[in-house]
Coordinates of N, CA and C in Angstrom, one line a residue:
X339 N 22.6 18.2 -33.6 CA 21.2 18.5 -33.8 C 20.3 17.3 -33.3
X340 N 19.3 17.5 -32.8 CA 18.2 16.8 -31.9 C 17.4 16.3 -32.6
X341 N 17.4 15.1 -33.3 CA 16.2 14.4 -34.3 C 15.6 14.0 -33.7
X342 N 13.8 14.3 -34.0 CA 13.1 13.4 -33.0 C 13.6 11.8 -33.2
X343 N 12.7 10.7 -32.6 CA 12.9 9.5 -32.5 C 11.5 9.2 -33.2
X344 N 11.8 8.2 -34.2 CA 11.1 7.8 -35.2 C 9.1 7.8 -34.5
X345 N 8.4 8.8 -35.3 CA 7.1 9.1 -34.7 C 5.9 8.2 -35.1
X346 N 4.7 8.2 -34.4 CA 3.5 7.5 -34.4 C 2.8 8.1 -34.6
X347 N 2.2 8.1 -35.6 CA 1.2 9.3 -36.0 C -0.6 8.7 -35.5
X348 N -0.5 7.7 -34.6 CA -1.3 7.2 -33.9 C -1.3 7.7 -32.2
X349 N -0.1 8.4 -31.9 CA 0.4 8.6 -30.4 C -0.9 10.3 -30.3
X350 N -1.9 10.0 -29.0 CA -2.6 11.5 -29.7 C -1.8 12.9 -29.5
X351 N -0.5 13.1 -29.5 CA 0.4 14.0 -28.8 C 1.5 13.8 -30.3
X352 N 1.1 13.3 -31.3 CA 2.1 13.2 -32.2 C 1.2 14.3 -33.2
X353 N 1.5 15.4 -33.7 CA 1.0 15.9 -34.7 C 1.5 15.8 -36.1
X354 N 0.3 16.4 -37.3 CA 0.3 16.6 -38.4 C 0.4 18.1 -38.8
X355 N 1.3 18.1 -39.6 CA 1.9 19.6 -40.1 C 1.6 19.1 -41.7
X356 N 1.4 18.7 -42.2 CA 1.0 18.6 -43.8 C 0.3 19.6 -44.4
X357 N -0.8 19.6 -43.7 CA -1.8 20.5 -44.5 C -1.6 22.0 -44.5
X358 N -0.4 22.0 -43.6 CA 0.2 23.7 -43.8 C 1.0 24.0 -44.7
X359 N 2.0 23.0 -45.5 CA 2.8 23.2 -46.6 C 3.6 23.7 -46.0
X360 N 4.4 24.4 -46.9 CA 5.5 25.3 -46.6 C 5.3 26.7 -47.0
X361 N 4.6 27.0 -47.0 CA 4.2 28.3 -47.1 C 4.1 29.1 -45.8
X362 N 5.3 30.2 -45.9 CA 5.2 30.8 -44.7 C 4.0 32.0 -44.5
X363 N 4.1 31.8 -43.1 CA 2.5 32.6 -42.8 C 1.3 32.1 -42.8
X364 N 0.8 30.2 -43.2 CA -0.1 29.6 -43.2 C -0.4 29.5 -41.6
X365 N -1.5 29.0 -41.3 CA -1.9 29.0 -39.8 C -3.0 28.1 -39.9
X366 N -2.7 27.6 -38.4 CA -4.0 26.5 -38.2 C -3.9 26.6 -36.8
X367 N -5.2 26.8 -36.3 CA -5.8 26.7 -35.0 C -6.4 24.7 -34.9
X368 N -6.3 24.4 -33.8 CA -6.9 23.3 -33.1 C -7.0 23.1 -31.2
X369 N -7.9 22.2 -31.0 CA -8.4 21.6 -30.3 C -7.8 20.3 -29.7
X370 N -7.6 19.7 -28.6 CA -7.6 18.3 -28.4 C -7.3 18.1 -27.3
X371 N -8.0 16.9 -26.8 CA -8.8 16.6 -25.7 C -7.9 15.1 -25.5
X372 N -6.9 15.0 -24.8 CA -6.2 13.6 -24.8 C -5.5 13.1 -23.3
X373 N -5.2 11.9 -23.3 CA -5.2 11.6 -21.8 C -3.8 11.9 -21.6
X374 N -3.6 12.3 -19.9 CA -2.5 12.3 -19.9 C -1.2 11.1 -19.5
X375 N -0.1 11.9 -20.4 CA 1.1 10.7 -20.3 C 0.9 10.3 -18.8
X376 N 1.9 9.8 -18.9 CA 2.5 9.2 -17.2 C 3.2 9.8 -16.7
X377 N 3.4 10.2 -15.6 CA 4.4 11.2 -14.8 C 4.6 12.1 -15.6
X378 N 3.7 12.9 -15.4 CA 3.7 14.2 -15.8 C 2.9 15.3 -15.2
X379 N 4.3 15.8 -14.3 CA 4.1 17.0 -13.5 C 5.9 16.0 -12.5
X380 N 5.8 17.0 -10.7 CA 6.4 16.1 -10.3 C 6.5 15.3 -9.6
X381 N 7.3 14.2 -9.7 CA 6.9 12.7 -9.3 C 7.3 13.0 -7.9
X382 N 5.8 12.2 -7.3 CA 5.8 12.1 -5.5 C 5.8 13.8 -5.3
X383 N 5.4 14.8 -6.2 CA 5.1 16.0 -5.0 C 3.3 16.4 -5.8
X384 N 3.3 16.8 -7.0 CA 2.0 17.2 -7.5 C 2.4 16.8 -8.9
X385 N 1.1 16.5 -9.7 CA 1.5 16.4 -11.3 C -0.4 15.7 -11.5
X386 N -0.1 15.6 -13.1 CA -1.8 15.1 -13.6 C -1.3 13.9 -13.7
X387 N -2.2 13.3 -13.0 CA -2.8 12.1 -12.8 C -3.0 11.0 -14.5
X388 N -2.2 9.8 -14.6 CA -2.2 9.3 -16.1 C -3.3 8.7 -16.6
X389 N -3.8 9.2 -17.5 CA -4.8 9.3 -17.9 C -6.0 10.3 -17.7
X390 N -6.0 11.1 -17.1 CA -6.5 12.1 -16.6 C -6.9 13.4 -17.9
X391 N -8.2 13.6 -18.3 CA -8.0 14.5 -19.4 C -7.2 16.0 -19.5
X392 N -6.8 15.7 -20.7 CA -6.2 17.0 -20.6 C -6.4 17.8 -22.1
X393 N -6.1 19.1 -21.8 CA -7.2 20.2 -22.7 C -6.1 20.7 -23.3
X394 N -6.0 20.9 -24.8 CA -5.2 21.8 -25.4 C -5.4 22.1 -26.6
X395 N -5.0 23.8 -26.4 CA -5.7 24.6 -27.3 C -4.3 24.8 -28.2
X396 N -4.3 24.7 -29.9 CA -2.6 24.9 -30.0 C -2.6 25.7 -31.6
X397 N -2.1 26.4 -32.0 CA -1.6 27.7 -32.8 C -0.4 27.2 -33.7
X398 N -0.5 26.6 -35.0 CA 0.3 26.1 -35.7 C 0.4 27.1 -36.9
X399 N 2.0 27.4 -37.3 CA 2.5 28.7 -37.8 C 3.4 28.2 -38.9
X400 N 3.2 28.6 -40.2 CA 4.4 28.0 -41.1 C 5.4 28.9 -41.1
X401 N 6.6 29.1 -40.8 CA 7.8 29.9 -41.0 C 8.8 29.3 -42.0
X402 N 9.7 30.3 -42.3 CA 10.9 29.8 -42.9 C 11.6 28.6 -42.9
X403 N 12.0 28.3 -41.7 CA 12.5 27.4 -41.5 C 11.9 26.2 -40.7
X404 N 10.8 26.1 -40.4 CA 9.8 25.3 -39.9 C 8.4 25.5 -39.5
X405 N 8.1 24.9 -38.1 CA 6.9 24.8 -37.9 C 6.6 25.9 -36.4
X406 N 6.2 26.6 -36.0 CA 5.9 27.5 -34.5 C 4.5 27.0 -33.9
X407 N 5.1 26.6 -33.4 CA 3.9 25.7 -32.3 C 3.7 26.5 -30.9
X408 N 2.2 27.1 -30.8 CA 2.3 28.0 -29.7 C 0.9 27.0 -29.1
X409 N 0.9 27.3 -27.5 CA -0.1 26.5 -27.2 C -0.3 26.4 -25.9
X410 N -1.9 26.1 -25.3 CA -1.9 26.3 -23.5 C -2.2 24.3 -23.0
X411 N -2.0 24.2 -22.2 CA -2.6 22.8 -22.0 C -3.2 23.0 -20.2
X412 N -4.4 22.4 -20.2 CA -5.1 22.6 -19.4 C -5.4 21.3 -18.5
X413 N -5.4 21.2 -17.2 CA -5.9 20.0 -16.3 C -5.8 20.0 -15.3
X414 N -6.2 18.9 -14.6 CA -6.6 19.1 -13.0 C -5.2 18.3 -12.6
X415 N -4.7 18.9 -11.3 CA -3.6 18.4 -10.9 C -3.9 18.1 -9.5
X416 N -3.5 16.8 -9.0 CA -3.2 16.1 -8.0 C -2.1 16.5 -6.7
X417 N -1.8 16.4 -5.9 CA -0.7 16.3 -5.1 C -1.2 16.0 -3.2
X418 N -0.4 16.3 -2.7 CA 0.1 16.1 -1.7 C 0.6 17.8 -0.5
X419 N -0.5 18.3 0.4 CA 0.4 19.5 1.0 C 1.6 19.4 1.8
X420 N 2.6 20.1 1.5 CA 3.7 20.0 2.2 C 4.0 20.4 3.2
X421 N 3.2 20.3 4.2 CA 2.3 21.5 5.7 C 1.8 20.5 5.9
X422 N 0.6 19.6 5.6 CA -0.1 18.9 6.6 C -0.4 17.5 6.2
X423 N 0.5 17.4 4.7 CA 0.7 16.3 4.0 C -1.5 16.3 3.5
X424 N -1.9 16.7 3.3 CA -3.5 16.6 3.1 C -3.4 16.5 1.3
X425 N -4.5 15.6 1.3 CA -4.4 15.7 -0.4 C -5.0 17.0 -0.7
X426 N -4.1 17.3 -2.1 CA -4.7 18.7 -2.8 C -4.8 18.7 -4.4
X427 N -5.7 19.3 -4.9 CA -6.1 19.7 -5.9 C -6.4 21.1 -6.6
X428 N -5.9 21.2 -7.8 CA -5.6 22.7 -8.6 C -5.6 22.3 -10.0
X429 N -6.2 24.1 -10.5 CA -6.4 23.7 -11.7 C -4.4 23.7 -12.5
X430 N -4.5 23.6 -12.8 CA -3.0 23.3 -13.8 C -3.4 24.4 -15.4
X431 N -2.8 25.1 -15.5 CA -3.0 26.3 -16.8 C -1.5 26.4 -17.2
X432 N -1.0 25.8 -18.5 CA 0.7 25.8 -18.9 C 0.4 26.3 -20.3
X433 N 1.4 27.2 -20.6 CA 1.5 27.9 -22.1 C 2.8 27.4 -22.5
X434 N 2.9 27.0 -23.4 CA 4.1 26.8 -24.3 C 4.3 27.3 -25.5
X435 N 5.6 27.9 -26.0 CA 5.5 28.1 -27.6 C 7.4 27.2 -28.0
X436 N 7.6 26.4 -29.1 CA 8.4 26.1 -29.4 C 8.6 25.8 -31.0
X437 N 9.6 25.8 -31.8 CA 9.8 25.9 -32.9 C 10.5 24.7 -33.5
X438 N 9.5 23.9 -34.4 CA 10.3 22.4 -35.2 C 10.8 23.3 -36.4
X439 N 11.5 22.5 -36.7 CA 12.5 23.1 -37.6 C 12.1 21.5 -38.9
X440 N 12.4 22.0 -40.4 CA 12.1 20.9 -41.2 C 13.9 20.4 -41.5
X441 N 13.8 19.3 -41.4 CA 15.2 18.4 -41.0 C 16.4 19.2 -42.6
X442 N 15.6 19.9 -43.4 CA 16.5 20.7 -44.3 C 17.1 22.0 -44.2
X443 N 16.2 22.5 -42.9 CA 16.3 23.8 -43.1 C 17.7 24.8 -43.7
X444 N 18.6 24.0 -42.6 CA 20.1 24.4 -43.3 C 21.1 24.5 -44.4
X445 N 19.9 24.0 -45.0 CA 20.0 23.5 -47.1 C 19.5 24.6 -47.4
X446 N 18.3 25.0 -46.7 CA 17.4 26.0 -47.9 C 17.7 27.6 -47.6
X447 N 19.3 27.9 -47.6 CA 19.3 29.0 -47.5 C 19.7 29.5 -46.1
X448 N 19.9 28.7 -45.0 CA 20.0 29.4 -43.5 C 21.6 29.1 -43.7
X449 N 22.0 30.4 -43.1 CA 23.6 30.2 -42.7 C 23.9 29.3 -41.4
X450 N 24.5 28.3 -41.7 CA 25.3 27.7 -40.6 C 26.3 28.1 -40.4
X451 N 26.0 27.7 -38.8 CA 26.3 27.9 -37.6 C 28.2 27.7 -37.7
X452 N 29.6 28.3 -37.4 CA 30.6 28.3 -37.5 C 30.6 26.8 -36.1
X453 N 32.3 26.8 -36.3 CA 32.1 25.4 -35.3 C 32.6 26.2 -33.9
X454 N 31.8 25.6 -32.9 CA 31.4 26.8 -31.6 C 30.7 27.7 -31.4
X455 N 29.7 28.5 -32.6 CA 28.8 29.5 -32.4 C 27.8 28.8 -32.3
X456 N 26.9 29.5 -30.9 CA 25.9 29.1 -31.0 C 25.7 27.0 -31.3
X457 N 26.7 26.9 -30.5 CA 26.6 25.1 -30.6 C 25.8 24.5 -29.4
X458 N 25.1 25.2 -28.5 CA 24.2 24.4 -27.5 C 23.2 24.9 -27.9
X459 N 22.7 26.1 -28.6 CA 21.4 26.6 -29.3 C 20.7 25.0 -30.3
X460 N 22.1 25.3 -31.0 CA 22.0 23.8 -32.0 C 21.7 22.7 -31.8
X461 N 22.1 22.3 -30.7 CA 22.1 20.7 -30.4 C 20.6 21.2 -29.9
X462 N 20.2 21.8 -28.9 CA 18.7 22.1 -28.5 C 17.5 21.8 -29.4
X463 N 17.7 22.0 -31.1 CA 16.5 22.2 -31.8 C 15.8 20.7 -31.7
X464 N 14.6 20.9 -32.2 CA 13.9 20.1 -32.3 C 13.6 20.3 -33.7
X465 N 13.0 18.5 -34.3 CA 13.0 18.7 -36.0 C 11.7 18.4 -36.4
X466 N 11.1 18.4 -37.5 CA 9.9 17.6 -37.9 C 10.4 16.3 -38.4
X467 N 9.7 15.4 -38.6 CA 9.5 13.9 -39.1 C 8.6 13.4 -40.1
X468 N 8.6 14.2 -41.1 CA 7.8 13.5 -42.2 C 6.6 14.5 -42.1
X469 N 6.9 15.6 -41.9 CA 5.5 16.2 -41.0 C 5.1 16.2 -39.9
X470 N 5.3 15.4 -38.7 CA 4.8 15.0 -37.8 C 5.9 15.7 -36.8
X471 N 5.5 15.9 -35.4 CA 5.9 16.6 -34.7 C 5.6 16.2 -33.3
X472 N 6.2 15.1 -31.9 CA 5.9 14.8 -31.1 C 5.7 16.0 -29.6
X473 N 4.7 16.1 -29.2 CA 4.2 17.3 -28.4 C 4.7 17.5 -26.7
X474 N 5.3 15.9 -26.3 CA 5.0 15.2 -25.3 C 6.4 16.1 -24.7
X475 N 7.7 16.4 -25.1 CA 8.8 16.6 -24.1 C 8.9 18.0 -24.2
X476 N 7.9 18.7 -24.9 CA 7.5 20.2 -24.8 C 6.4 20.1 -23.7
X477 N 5.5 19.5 -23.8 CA 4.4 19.5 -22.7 C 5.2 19.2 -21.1
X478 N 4.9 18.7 -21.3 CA 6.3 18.2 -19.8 C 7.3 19.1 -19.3
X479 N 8.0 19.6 -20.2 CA 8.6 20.8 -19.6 C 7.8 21.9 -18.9
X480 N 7.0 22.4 -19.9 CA 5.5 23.5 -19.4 C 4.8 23.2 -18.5
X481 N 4.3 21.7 -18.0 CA 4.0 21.7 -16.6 C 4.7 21.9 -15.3
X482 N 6.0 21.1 -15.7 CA 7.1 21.5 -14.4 C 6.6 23.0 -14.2
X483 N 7.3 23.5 -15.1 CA 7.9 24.9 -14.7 C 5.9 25.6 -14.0
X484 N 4.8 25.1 -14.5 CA 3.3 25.9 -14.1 C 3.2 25.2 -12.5
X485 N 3.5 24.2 -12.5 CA 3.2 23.3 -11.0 C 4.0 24.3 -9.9
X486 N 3.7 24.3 -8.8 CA 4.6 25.2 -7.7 C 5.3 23.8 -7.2
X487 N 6.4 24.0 -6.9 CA 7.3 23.6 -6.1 C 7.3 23.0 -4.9
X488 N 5.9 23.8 -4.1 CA 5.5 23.0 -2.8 C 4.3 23.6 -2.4
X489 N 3.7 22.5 -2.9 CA 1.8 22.7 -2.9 C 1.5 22.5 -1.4
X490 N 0.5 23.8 -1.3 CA 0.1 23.9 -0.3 C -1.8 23.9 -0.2
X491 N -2.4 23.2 0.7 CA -4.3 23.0 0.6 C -4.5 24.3 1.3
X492 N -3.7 25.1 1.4 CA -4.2 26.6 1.7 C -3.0 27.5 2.0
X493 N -2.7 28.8 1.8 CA -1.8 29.6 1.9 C -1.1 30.1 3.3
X494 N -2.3 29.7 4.3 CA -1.7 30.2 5.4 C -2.1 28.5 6.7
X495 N -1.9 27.8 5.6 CA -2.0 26.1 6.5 C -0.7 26.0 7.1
X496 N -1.3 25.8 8.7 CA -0.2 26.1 9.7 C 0.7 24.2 10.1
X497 N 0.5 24.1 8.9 CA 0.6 22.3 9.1 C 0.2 21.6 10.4
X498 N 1.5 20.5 10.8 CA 1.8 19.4 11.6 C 2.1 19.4 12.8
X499 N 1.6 19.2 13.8 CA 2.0 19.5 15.5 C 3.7 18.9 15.1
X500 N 4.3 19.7 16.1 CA 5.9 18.8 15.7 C 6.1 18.0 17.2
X501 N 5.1 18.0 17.9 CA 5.1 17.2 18.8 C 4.0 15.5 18.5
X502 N 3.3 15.9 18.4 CA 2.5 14.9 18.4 C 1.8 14.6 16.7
X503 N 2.0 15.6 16.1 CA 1.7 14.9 14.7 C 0.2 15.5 14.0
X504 N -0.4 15.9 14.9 CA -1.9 16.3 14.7 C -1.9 17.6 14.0
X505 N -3.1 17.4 12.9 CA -3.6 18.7 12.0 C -3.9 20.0 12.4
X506 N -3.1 21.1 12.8 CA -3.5 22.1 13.9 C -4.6 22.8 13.3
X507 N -4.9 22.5 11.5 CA -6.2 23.2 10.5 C -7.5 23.0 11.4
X508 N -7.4 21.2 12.1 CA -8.6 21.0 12.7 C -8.7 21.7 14.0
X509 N -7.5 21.7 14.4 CA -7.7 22.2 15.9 C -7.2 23.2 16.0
X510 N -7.5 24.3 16.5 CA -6.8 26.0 16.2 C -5.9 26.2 17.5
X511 N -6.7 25.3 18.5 CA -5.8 26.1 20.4 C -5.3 24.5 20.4
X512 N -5.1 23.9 19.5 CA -3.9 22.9 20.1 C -3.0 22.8 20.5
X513 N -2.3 22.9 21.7 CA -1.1 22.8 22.2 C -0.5 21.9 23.4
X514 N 0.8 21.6 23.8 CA 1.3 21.1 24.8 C 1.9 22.1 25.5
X515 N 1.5 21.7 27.0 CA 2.1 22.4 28.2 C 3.7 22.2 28.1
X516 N 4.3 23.0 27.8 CA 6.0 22.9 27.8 C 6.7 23.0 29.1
X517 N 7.5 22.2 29.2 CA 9.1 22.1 30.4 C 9.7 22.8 30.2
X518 N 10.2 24.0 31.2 CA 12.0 24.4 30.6 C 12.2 23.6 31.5
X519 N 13.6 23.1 31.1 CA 14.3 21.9 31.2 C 15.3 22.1 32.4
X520 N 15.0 23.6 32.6 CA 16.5 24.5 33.5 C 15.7 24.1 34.3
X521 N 14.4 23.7 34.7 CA 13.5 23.6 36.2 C 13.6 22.2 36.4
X522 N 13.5 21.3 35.7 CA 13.1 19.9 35.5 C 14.2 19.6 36.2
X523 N 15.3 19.8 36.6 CA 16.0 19.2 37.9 C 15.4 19.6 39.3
X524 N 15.3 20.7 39.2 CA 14.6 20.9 40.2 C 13.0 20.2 41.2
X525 N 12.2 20.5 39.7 CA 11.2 19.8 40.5 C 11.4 18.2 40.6
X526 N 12.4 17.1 40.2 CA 12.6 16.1 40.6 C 13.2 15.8 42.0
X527 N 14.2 17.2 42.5 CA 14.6 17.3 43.6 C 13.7 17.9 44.9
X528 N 12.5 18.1 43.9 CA 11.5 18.3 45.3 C 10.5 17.6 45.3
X529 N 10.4 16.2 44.3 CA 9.9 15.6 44.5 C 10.2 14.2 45.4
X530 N 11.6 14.5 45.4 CA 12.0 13.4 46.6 C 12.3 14.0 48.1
X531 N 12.3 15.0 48.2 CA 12.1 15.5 49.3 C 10.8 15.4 49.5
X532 N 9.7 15.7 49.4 CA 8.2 15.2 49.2 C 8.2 13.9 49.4
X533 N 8.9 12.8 49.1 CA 8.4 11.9 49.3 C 9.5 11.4 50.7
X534 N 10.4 12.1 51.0 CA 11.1 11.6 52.1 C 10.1 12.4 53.7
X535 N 9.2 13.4 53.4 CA 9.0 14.0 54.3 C 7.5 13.1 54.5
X536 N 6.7 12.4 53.0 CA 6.2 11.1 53.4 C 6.0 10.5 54.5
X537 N 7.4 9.8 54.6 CA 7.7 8.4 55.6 C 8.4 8.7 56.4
X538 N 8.5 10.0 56.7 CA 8.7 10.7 58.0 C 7.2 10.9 59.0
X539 N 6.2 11.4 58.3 CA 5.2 11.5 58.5 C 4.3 10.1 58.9
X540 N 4.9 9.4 58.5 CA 4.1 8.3 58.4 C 5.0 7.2 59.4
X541 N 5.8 7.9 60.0 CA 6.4 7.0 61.3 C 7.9 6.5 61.1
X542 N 8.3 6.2 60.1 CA 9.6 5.7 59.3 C 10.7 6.4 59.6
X543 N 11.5 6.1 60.5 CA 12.7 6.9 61.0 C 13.8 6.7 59.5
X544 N 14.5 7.8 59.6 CA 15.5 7.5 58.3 C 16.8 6.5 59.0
X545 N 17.3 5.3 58.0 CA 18.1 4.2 58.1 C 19.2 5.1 59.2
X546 N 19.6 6.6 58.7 CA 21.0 6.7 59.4 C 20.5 7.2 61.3
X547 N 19.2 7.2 61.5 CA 19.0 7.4 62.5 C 19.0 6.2 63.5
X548 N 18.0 5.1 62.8 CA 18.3 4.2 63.8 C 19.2 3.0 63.6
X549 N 20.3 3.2 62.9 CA 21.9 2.8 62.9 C 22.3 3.7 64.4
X550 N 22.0 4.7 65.0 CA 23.1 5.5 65.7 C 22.1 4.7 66.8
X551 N 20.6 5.0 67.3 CA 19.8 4.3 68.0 C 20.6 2.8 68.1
X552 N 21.1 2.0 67.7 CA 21.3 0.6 68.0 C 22.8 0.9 68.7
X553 N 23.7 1.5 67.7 CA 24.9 1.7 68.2 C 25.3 2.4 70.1
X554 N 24.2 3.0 69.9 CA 24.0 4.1 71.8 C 23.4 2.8 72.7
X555 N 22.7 1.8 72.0 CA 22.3 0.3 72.7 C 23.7 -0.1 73.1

């Protein structure tokens, strides 16, 4: 079983469950307006920016065996397009719902778990801490999975010349005159022919000619 790690009820991502008791079916709606952790979203492609505000609206639920934490978190996300590398910006909108459990629950009546059933369910839970409930490795997962995978500053951004490197968004008829490569012997072979019929023209007997001229001397 997954105990949190001893909580800060100063951290603003650490919450308070007290005032719901244990009475199942209690509910509390809130607000809160808190900066964002650090790398969060993904590192070096898109993610919010640390410290960056971030908005969440969150739905606290007393059940049997714990706490049901439902909730959206809202903010502006940063990155990089994967097309023309151009900086980009989006809104970021992540829902999450996950369930703390009170570190007894399996005392107060819930059947445990046989050894092997349902044993990676188990290890997965999350617990409460005195009441308190850290928000942060629920949040984090919920952005991954909202963030796209490879942000793009427009849907049909034709990226990166693969020749020369240039933004083709700015320039629409950019292009290079292409070689087939099947000619490119060719026109080098007619460019020395071209240049032999040069210094033909221009008076210059070829070497093997006046080798035979001296030899008829």
């Amino acid at each position: 079983m997954a105990h949190n790690a001893r909580l800060d009820h100063r951290n603003p991502l650490v919450f308070d469950t007290h005032d719901l008791g244990r009475r199942p079916g209690a509910l509390r709606r809130l607000t809160r307006s808190v900066p964002a952790p650090r790398d969060l979203g993904l590192p070096g492609v898109v993610g919010v920016p640390e410290g960056a505000p971030l908005e969440l609206e969150l739905r606290l639920e007393s059940v049997m065996d714990g706490v049901l934490v439902t909730g959206t978190a809202r903010a502006q996300a940063e990155g990089e397009c994967v097309r023309c590398l151009e900086p980009v910006g989006l809104e970021l909108e992540a829902d999450f719902q996950e369930m703390f459990s009170y570190p007894d629950a399996d005392d107060r009546g819930r059947v445990s778990a046989e050894p092997g059933d349902d044993a990676e369910d188990d290890e997965d839970r999350l617990f409460l801490e005195d009441g308190l409930f850290d928000l942060e490795p629920l949040l984090r997962d919920a952005v991954v999975l909202a963030l796209p995978m490879q942000p793009v500053c427009q849907e049909d951004c034709p990226g990166l010349c693969s020749e020369c490197g240039a933004r083709l968004a700015d320039d629409p008829d950019h292009h290079h005159d292409a070689v087939d490569i099947r000619w490119a012997a060719l026109q080098g072979l007619a460019g020395s022919l071209e240049d032999g019929e040069k210094d033909e023209m221009s008076g210059g007997a070829p070497q093997s000619a006046r080798a035979d001229e001296k030899q008829e001397k």
